[in-house]
Coordinates of C-alpha atoms and ligand atoms in Angstrom, one line a residue:
Chain A
M30 CA -63.7 40.5 -81.3
N31 CA -64.6 44.2 -81.3
I32 CA -66.1 44.4 -77.8
I33 CA -65.9 47.9 -76.5
G34 CA -66.8 47.6 -72.8
P35 CA -69.6 47.1 -70.4
D36 CA -72.8 48.9 -71.5
F37 CA -75.0 47.9 -68.6
L38 CA -74.8 46.1 -65.3
V39 CA -78.1 44.5 -64.3
F40 CA -78.8 44.0 -60.6
G41 CA -81.6 42.1 -58.8
V42 CA -82.0 44.0 -55.6
D43 CA -83.7 43.8 -52.2
D44 CA -84.7 47.4 -51.8
M45 CA -85.6 49.2 -55.0
E46 CA -86.3 52.5 -53.4
S47 CA -83.0 52.8 -51.7
C48 CA -81.2 51.8 -54.8
R49 CA -83.0 54.4 -56.9
Q50 CA -82.1 57.1 -54.4
Y51 CA -78.5 55.9 -54.2
L52 CA -77.9 55.7 -57.9
T53 CA -79.4 59.1 -58.5
D54 CA -77.4 60.6 -55.6
Y55 CA -74.3 59.0 -57.2
G56 CA -75.0 61.1 -60.2
L57 CA -76.6 58.8 -62.7
K58 CA -79.8 60.0 -64.5
A59 CA -83.0 58.0 -64.1
A60 CA -84.1 57.2 -67.7
G61 CA -87.2 55.2 -67.0
D62 CA -87.7 51.4 -66.4
D63 CA -85.2 51.7 -63.5
R64 CA -82.3 52.4 -65.9
F65 CA -79.8 54.8 -64.5
L66 CA -77.5 56.3 -67.1
A67 CA -74.1 58.0 -67.4
L68 CA -73.6 60.8 -70.0
D69 CA -72.7 58.3 -72.8
G70 CA -75.8 56.2 -72.2
T71 CA -74.1 53.3 -70.4
G72 CA -75.4 52.5 -66.9
V73 CA -77.0 50.4 -64.3
I74 CA -80.4 48.6 -64.5
I75 CA -82.1 47.5 -61.3
K76 CA -85.0 45.1 -60.9
P77 CA -86.6 43.4 -57.9
K78 CA -84.5 40.3 -57.1
D79 CA -87.4 37.9 -58.0
D80 CA -88.2 39.6 -61.4
P81 CA -88.7 36.7 -63.9
S82 CA -86.9 38.5 -66.7
L83 CA -83.6 38.3 -64.7
P84 CA -81.1 35.5 -65.4
A85 CA -81.0 33.1 -62.5
A86 CA -79.4 34.3 -59.2
L87 CA -76.1 32.8 -58.2
E88 CA -75.9 30.8 -55.0
T89 CA -73.9 33.5 -53.4
P90 CA -75.6 36.7 -52.1
T91 CA -74.3 38.8 -55.0
M92 CA -77.0 41.0 -56.5
L93 CA -75.3 41.3 -59.8
R94 CA -77.4 39.3 -62.3
K95 CA -75.9 40.2 -65.7
T96 CA -73.0 42.1 -67.4
V97 CA -74.1 43.5 -70.8
Y98 CA -71.2 44.2 -73.1
G99 CA -71.5 46.7 -75.9
V100 CA -69.9 45.5 -79.2
A101 CA -69.0 47.5 -82.3
D102 CA -71.5 46.1 -84.8
Q103 CA -73.9 43.3 -85.7
A104 CA -71.1 41.3 -87.3
T105 CA -69.3 41.2 -83.9
L106 CA -72.5 40.2 -82.2
E107 CA -72.9 37.3 -84.6
A108 CA -69.3 36.2 -84.2
I109 CA -69.7 36.1 -80.4
A110 CA -73.0 34.1 -80.8
T111 CA -71.2 31.6 -83.1
E112 CA -68.2 31.3 -80.8
L113 CA -70.2 30.8 -77.6
S114 CA -72.8 28.4 -79.1
S115 CA -70.0 25.9 -79.7
D116 CA -70.2 24.8 -76.0
R117 CA -73.1 26.7 -74.3
E118 CA -76.6 28.0 -74.8
V119 CA -76.8 31.4 -76.4
K120 CA -80.3 33.1 -76.1
R121 CA -81.6 35.7 -78.5
L122 CA -83.6 38.3 -76.6
A123 CA -86.4 40.4 -78.0
D124 CA -84.2 43.6 -77.9
G125 CA -81.7 42.1 -80.4
S126 CA -79.1 41.3 -77.7
I127 CA -77.8 37.8 -77.0
E128 CA -77.4 36.2 -73.5
S129 CA -75.1 33.5 -72.3
V130 CA -72.8 32.7 -69.4
D131 CA -69.1 32.9 -68.8
D132 CA -67.0 30.0 -67.3
M133 CA -67.6 31.3 -63.8
G134 CA -71.4 31.2 -64.2
F135 CA -71.9 35.0 -64.5
A136 CA -74.6 35.8 -67.0
L137 CA -73.3 37.9 -69.9
G138 CA -75.2 39.9 -72.5
F139 CA -73.9 41.3 -75.7
Q140 CA -75.5 44.1 -77.8
V141 CA -74.5 46.5 -80.5
T142 CA -73.3 49.2 -78.1
V143 CA -75.7 51.9 -77.0
R144 CA -72.9 54.2 -75.9
T145 CA -72.7 57.6 -77.6
T146 CA -69.4 59.2 -78.4
L147 CA -68.8 62.0 -76.0
S148 CA -67.1 65.2 -76.9
L149 CA -66.2 66.8 -73.5
P150 CA -63.0 68.2 -72.2
A151 CA -61.1 66.3 -69.4
E152 CA -60.1 68.2 -66.3
I153 CA -57.3 70.4 -67.5
V154 CA -54.6 71.4 -65.0
N155 CA -52.2 74.3 -65.2
A156 CA -48.5 73.6 -64.7
P157 CA -45.4 75.5 -65.4
G158 CA -44.0 74.4 -68.8
S159 CA -47.1 72.7 -70.0
S160 CA -48.5 73.8 -73.4
H161 CA -51.9 72.4 -72.6
Q162 CA -53.5 74.5 -69.8
R163 CA -56.8 76.1 -69.0
A164 CA -57.6 79.3 -70.8
V165 CA -56.5 82.4 -69.0
N166 CA -59.2 83.5 -66.5
D167 CA -60.9 80.0 -66.6
I168 CA -61.5 78.9 -63.0
G169 CA -60.4 75.4 -61.9
V170 CA -62.9 74.6 -59.2
Q171 CA -66.3 75.6 -57.8
K172 CA -67.4 75.4 -54.2
V173 CA -70.5 73.5 -55.2
A174 CA -70.6 71.0 -58.0
A175 CA -72.6 68.0 -59.1
P176 CA -70.2 66.0 -61.3
E177 CA -71.8 63.7 -63.8
P178 CA -70.4 60.2 -64.4
R179 CA -69.4 59.9 -68.0
S180 CA -69.2 56.3 -68.8
L181 CA -69.4 52.8 -67.2
S182 CA -65.7 52.0 -66.7
H183 CA -65.1 48.6 -65.2
I184 CA -66.3 45.8 -63.0
V185 CA -64.4 43.7 -60.6
Y186 CA -65.4 40.1 -59.9
F187 CA -64.6 37.7 -57.1
V188 CA -63.9 34.4 -58.9
P189 CA -62.8 30.9 -57.6
D190 CA -60.4 30.4 -60.5
F191 CA -58.8 33.5 -62.0
A192 CA -56.8 31.5 -64.5
R193 CA -59.9 29.9 -65.9
A194 CA -61.7 33.3 -66.0
E195 CA -58.7 34.9 -67.8
A196 CA -58.6 32.1 -70.3
F197 CA -62.3 32.4 -71.1
Y198 CA -62.2 36.1 -71.6
A199 CA -58.9 36.0 -73.6
E200 CA -59.6 32.9 -75.8
R201 CA -63.3 33.2 -76.3
L202 CA -63.8 36.9 -76.3
G203 CA -60.5 38.4 -77.3
F204 CA -59.8 40.3 -74.1
I205 CA -56.1 41.3 -73.4
T206 CA -54.4 41.2 -70.1
T207 CA -52.8 44.6 -69.3
D208 CA -51.3 43.9 -65.8
R209 CA -51.7 41.3 -63.1
F210 CA -51.4 40.7 -59.4
T211 CA -49.5 37.5 -58.7
G212 CA -51.9 34.8 -57.5
V213 CA -54.8 37.2 -57.4
G214 CA -55.8 37.9 -61.0
P215 CA -55.5 39.9 -64.2
F216 CA -56.7 43.3 -65.3
M217 CA -58.2 42.9 -68.8
R218 CA -59.5 45.1 -71.6
P219 CA -61.5 44.0 -74.5
A220 CA -60.0 44.6 -78.0
G221 CA -62.4 47.6 -78.7
T222 CA -61.0 49.9 -76.1
T223 CA -57.7 51.2 -74.9
D224 CA -58.8 51.6 -71.3
H225 CA -56.3 49.8 -69.0
H226 CA -59.1 47.6 -67.7
T227 CA -62.8 47.1 -68.0
V228 CA -62.6 44.0 -65.8
F229 CA -60.4 42.8 -63.0
F230 CA -60.6 39.3 -61.4
I231 CA -59.9 38.6 -57.7
Q232 CA -59.2 35.0 -56.7
T233 CA -61.4 34.0 -53.7
P234 CA -63.0 30.9 -52.3
P235 CA -66.1 29.8 -54.3
H236 CA -68.6 31.1 -51.7
M237 CA -67.5 34.6 -52.6
L238 CA -68.4 34.5 -56.3
G239 CA -69.8 37.9 -57.1
C240 CA -69.1 41.5 -57.7
E241 CA -66.5 43.4 -55.6
H242 CA -67.2 46.8 -57.2
F243 CA -68.0 48.7 -60.4
T244 CA -67.3 52.2 -61.4
F245 CA -67.9 55.1 -63.8
H246 CA -65.3 57.4 -65.3
M247 CA -65.3 61.0 -64.2
A248 CA -63.7 64.1 -65.9
G249 CA -60.6 64.0 -63.6
P250 CA -59.5 63.8 -60.0
T251 CA -61.3 66.9 -59.0
E252 CA -64.6 65.4 -60.0
V253 CA -63.8 62.2 -58.1
M254 CA -63.1 64.2 -55.0
H255 CA -66.2 66.4 -55.4
A256 CA -68.6 63.6 -56.2
G257 CA -67.2 61.6 -53.3
R258 CA -67.5 64.5 -51.0
N259 CA -71.1 65.0 -52.1
M260 CA -71.8 61.3 -51.3
V261 CA -70.3 61.7 -47.8
E262 CA -72.4 64.8 -47.2
K263 CA -75.5 62.9 -48.2
G264 CA -74.7 60.3 -45.5
Y265 CA -73.2 57.5 -47.6
Q266 CA -70.2 55.6 -46.2
S267 CA -66.8 55.5 -47.9
F268 CA -65.3 52.0 -48.3
W269 CA -61.8 52.9 -49.6
G270 CA -60.4 56.2 -50.8
P271 CA -59.9 58.7 -52.2
G272 CA -56.6 57.6 -53.6
R273 CA -54.8 56.7 -56.8
H274 CA -54.2 53.2 -58.0
L275 CA -50.8 52.1 -59.4
F276 CA -51.9 49.6 -62.1
G277 CA -54.1 51.7 -64.4
S278 CA -53.1 55.0 -62.6
N279 CA -56.8 55.6 -62.0
W280 CA -57.9 57.8 -59.2
F281 CA -60.5 56.1 -57.0
W282 CA -63.1 56.5 -54.3
Y283 CA -65.3 53.6 -53.3
F284 CA -68.6 53.7 -51.4
K285 CA -70.7 50.9 -49.9
S286 CA -74.0 50.6 -51.6
P287 CA -77.5 49.0 -51.3
L288 CA -76.6 46.9 -54.4
G289 CA -74.6 44.5 -52.3
C290 CA -71.2 45.6 -53.7
N291 CA -69.1 48.8 -53.7
M292 CA -69.6 51.5 -56.2
E293 CA -66.6 53.6 -57.2
Y294 CA -65.8 56.9 -59.0
D295 CA -62.7 56.7 -61.1
A296 CA -60.7 59.1 -63.3
D297 CA -57.7 59.4 -65.5
M298 CA -57.0 55.7 -66.2
D299 CA -54.1 54.8 -68.4
L300 CA -54.7 53.8 -72.0
H301 CA -52.9 50.9 -73.7
D302 CA -52.6 49.3 -77.1
D303 CA -51.0 46.0 -78.3
Q304 CA -47.5 47.5 -77.8
W305 CA -48.0 47.3 -74.1
T306 CA -46.3 44.5 -72.1
A307 CA -48.3 43.4 -69.0
R308 CA -46.6 44.0 -65.7
E309 CA -46.9 41.7 -62.7
G310 CA -46.9 42.9 -59.1
A311 CA -47.3 41.3 -55.7
P312 CA -50.7 41.9 -54.2
G313 CA -51.1 44.1 -51.1
A314 CA -51.5 47.7 -50.0
D315 CA -48.2 48.9 -51.3
N316 CA -48.9 47.9 -54.9
S317 CA -52.5 48.7 -54.7
Q318 CA -52.3 52.5 -54.6
A319 CA -49.8 55.3 -55.0
F320 CA -51.4 57.1 -52.1
L321 CA -54.6 57.0 -50.0
F322 CA -56.4 59.7 -48.2
K323 CA -59.2 59.8 -45.7
Y324 CA -62.0 62.3 -45.8
T325 CA -62.4 64.7 -43.0
E326 CA -64.9 67.5 -42.5
K327 CA -64.0 70.9 -43.9
W328 CA -61.6 72.8 -41.7
S329 CA -59.3 75.7 -42.0
P330 CA -56.0 76.6 -40.3
M331 CA -57.3 80.1 -39.7
G332 CA -57.5 80.0 -35.9
P333 CA -59.5 82.4 -33.8
P334 CA -60.0 86.0 -35.0
P335 CA -57.3 88.4 -34.1
G336 CA -57.5 89.4 -30.4
A337 CA -59.8 86.6 -29.4
K338 CA -58.9 84.4 -26.5
P339 CA -57.8 80.9 -27.4
Q340 CA -60.6 78.4 -26.5
Chain B
M9 CA -84.5 51.4 -24.6
E10 CA -88.1 51.8 -25.9
E11 CA -86.7 54.1 -28.7
L12 CA -85.7 51.3 -31.0
A13 CA -88.6 49.6 -32.8
E14 CA -88.9 45.9 -33.4
G15 CA -86.8 44.8 -36.3
E16 CA -84.8 48.0 -36.3
A17 CA -81.1 48.6 -36.0
R18 CA -79.0 51.6 -34.9
G19 CA -75.4 52.4 -34.8
F20 CA -73.7 54.1 -31.9
D21 CA -70.4 55.9 -31.3
P22 CA -69.9 55.4 -27.6
L23 CA -66.2 56.3 -27.6
D24 CA -66.7 59.5 -29.7
E25 CA -64.6 58.3 -32.5
G26 CA -66.6 60.2 -35.2
Q27 CA -68.1 57.1 -36.6
D28 CA -70.3 54.3 -35.2
S29 CA -68.4 51.4 -33.7
V30 CA -71.3 49.4 -32.2
F31 CA -74.8 48.6 -33.4
V32 CA -77.8 47.4 -31.7
V33 CA -80.7 45.4 -33.2
R34 CA -84.1 44.8 -31.6
R35 CA -85.4 41.4 -32.4
G36 CA -88.2 39.5 -30.8
G37 CA -88.2 42.0 -27.9
D38 CA -84.5 41.5 -27.2
L39 CA -81.6 43.8 -27.9
V40 CA -78.5 42.3 -29.4
A41 CA -75.3 44.3 -30.1
Y42 CA -72.2 43.8 -32.2
R43 CA -69.1 45.7 -33.1
D44 CA -69.6 47.5 -36.4
I45 CA -66.8 45.6 -38.0
C46 CA -67.2 43.1 -40.9
P47 CA -65.1 40.0 -40.4
H48 CA -64.3 39.9 -44.1
Y49 CA -61.6 42.5 -43.8
G50 CA -61.7 43.1 -40.1
S51 CA -61.6 46.8 -40.6
T52 CA -64.8 47.8 -42.4
A53 CA -68.0 49.1 -40.9
L54 CA -71.1 47.3 -42.3
P55 CA -73.7 49.8 -43.5
W56 CA -73.9 51.8 -46.7
R57 CA -75.4 54.7 -44.8
K58 CA -76.0 55.3 -41.1
D59 CA -78.1 52.5 -39.4
A60 CA -78.5 50.5 -42.7
Y61 CA -77.5 47.2 -41.0
L62 CA -80.5 45.0 -42.0
D63 CA -81.8 43.8 -45.3
A64 CA -85.1 45.2 -46.5
G65 CA -87.1 42.5 -44.8
G66 CA -85.3 42.9 -41.5
K67 CA -84.3 39.2 -41.6
D68 CA -80.5 39.4 -41.6
I69 CA -77.7 41.7 -40.8
I70 CA -75.9 42.6 -44.0
C71 CA -72.5 44.1 -44.9
S72 CA -73.0 46.4 -47.8
A73 CA -69.4 46.2 -49.1
H74 CA -69.8 42.7 -50.5
G75 CA -73.1 41.5 -49.3
A76 CA -72.2 39.2 -46.4
R77 CA -75.3 38.1 -44.5
F78 CA -75.3 37.5 -40.7
A79 CA -77.9 35.9 -38.4
I80 CA -79.3 38.6 -36.1
D81 CA -79.4 36.5 -33.0
T82 CA -75.9 34.9 -33.3
G83 CA -73.9 37.2 -35.6
L84 CA -72.8 34.2 -37.6
C85 CA -72.1 34.9 -41.3
T86 CA -74.4 32.6 -43.2
A87 CA -73.5 33.6 -46.7
G88 CA -71.0 35.8 -48.5
P89 CA -67.3 36.5 -48.1
C90 CA -66.9 35.8 -44.4
L91 CA -69.1 32.6 -44.4
G92 CA -68.7 30.8 -41.1
E93 CA -67.1 33.7 -39.3
S94 CA -69.0 35.8 -36.7
L95 CA -69.5 39.4 -35.8
I96 CA -68.0 40.3 -32.4
P97 CA -70.8 40.4 -29.8
V98 CA -71.1 43.3 -27.4
P99 CA -72.7 42.4 -24.1
L100 CA -75.4 44.9 -23.1
Q101 CA -76.4 45.9 -19.5
L102 CA -79.3 47.9 -18.4
S103 CA -78.2 50.6 -15.9
D104 CA -80.3 51.9 -13.0
E105 CA -81.2 55.0 -15.0
G106 CA -82.6 52.9 -17.8
E107 CA -79.7 53.5 -20.1
V108 CA -78.3 50.6 -22.1
L109 CA -74.6 50.1 -21.5
A110 CA -72.4 48.4 -24.0
D111 CA -69.4 46.5 -22.7
L112 CA -66.6 47.2 -25.1
N113 CA -64.4 44.4 -24.0
S114 CA -61.4 45.1 -26.3
N115 CA -60.3 48.0 -24.0
N116 CA -62.5 47.3 -21.0
S117 CA -64.4 50.5 -21.4
V118 CA -68.2 50.7 -21.0
G119 CA -70.0 53.0 -23.4
V120 CA -73.5 54.4 -23.1
V121 CA -75.2 53.5 -26.3
K122 CA -78.5 55.2 -25.6
Ligands
LIG418 S1 -66.2 43.9 -46.0 FE1 -68.1 43.1 -45.4 S2 -68.5 41.7 -47.0 FE2 -66.6 42.4 -47.6
LIG419 FE1 -62.0 50.0 -59.6

């Protein structure tokens, strides 16, 4: 199945105005109809939680109502429709997409992907010995920047049965497990991308069923830091980060949000193909990140001006 | 004490830690206060931005990390990750000067919240 990755996440929210402001401040572009888009056209759609066009709410307080996957072509869409209709309802929506549910009860949509192919440089670093560096006289960082999220990267779900979730995504939709945390769950990528993961499952009690976080890819670690700092300056509260994960190697910074889950910035995730053998690690802080930092206000070790009395 | 409107919540940093550690909600004329710690992980503050402790309708306290909901009057988690657990209550006292004092029992210090 040539599924590329998530095109949209659809939320049914409590406070539309706060979410609009938050998603815009995060760096997504308002594109009408409460769609907030990254540079490649993937993004977040918000609706009032009682909007009748939304799939039914879960019994848990999660505001996530649907994950819409982008697929390569119409033939893939038809193959998914055929596959899923063998044991569950598959709806055809007016926009040409199809809608069904996974084995956990999360609503899924599939559509011929709307994402555009980006042609943008990644953050380039200079290092002795490297043949790929910034051009001479190119500056690496600006004091003020408003980094733009490039593409919807991944979503993490709390699920009561990760083995069942993994089996559904592997056997029915062709996802591949790239790594796993023992007893917690797998990182998975659909066949149409080399990204380390577009989804990760975390085993929890059933009353937690929902979205832990989702994230967009940035140009590199500098953009993750800059975008995160902009969020802190705007008064948003960090949940975890900045830091760098081990599985996937992605840089991260998570923020709490009015969407009832965390929203992350990520960058520089590993890419894998079918040659890759999944690793397994024990869950916990030590395997969860290579390093973790904590934001503090700008400061400099300059000390008082020469001749001034120490305070 | 009159500053906080009905159905409003506010965070305080009584020990000058650089981030709010206690929040107060006014509900039905009463003030209730809790430590700003979500029982889900036991180390996370609740709001997504300063003072955003309540849902849009002012009905429940919410943790914005994973959407846990808590009853305002008891602090009991009624839905979400920490279902059945409770926020840590902070006893409030009214001082002679009309200040509200929060009794931060973990280290026996009393902080002025407003
Ligand atoms: S940390 Fe509060 S709900 Fe998860
Ligand atoms: Fe992530």
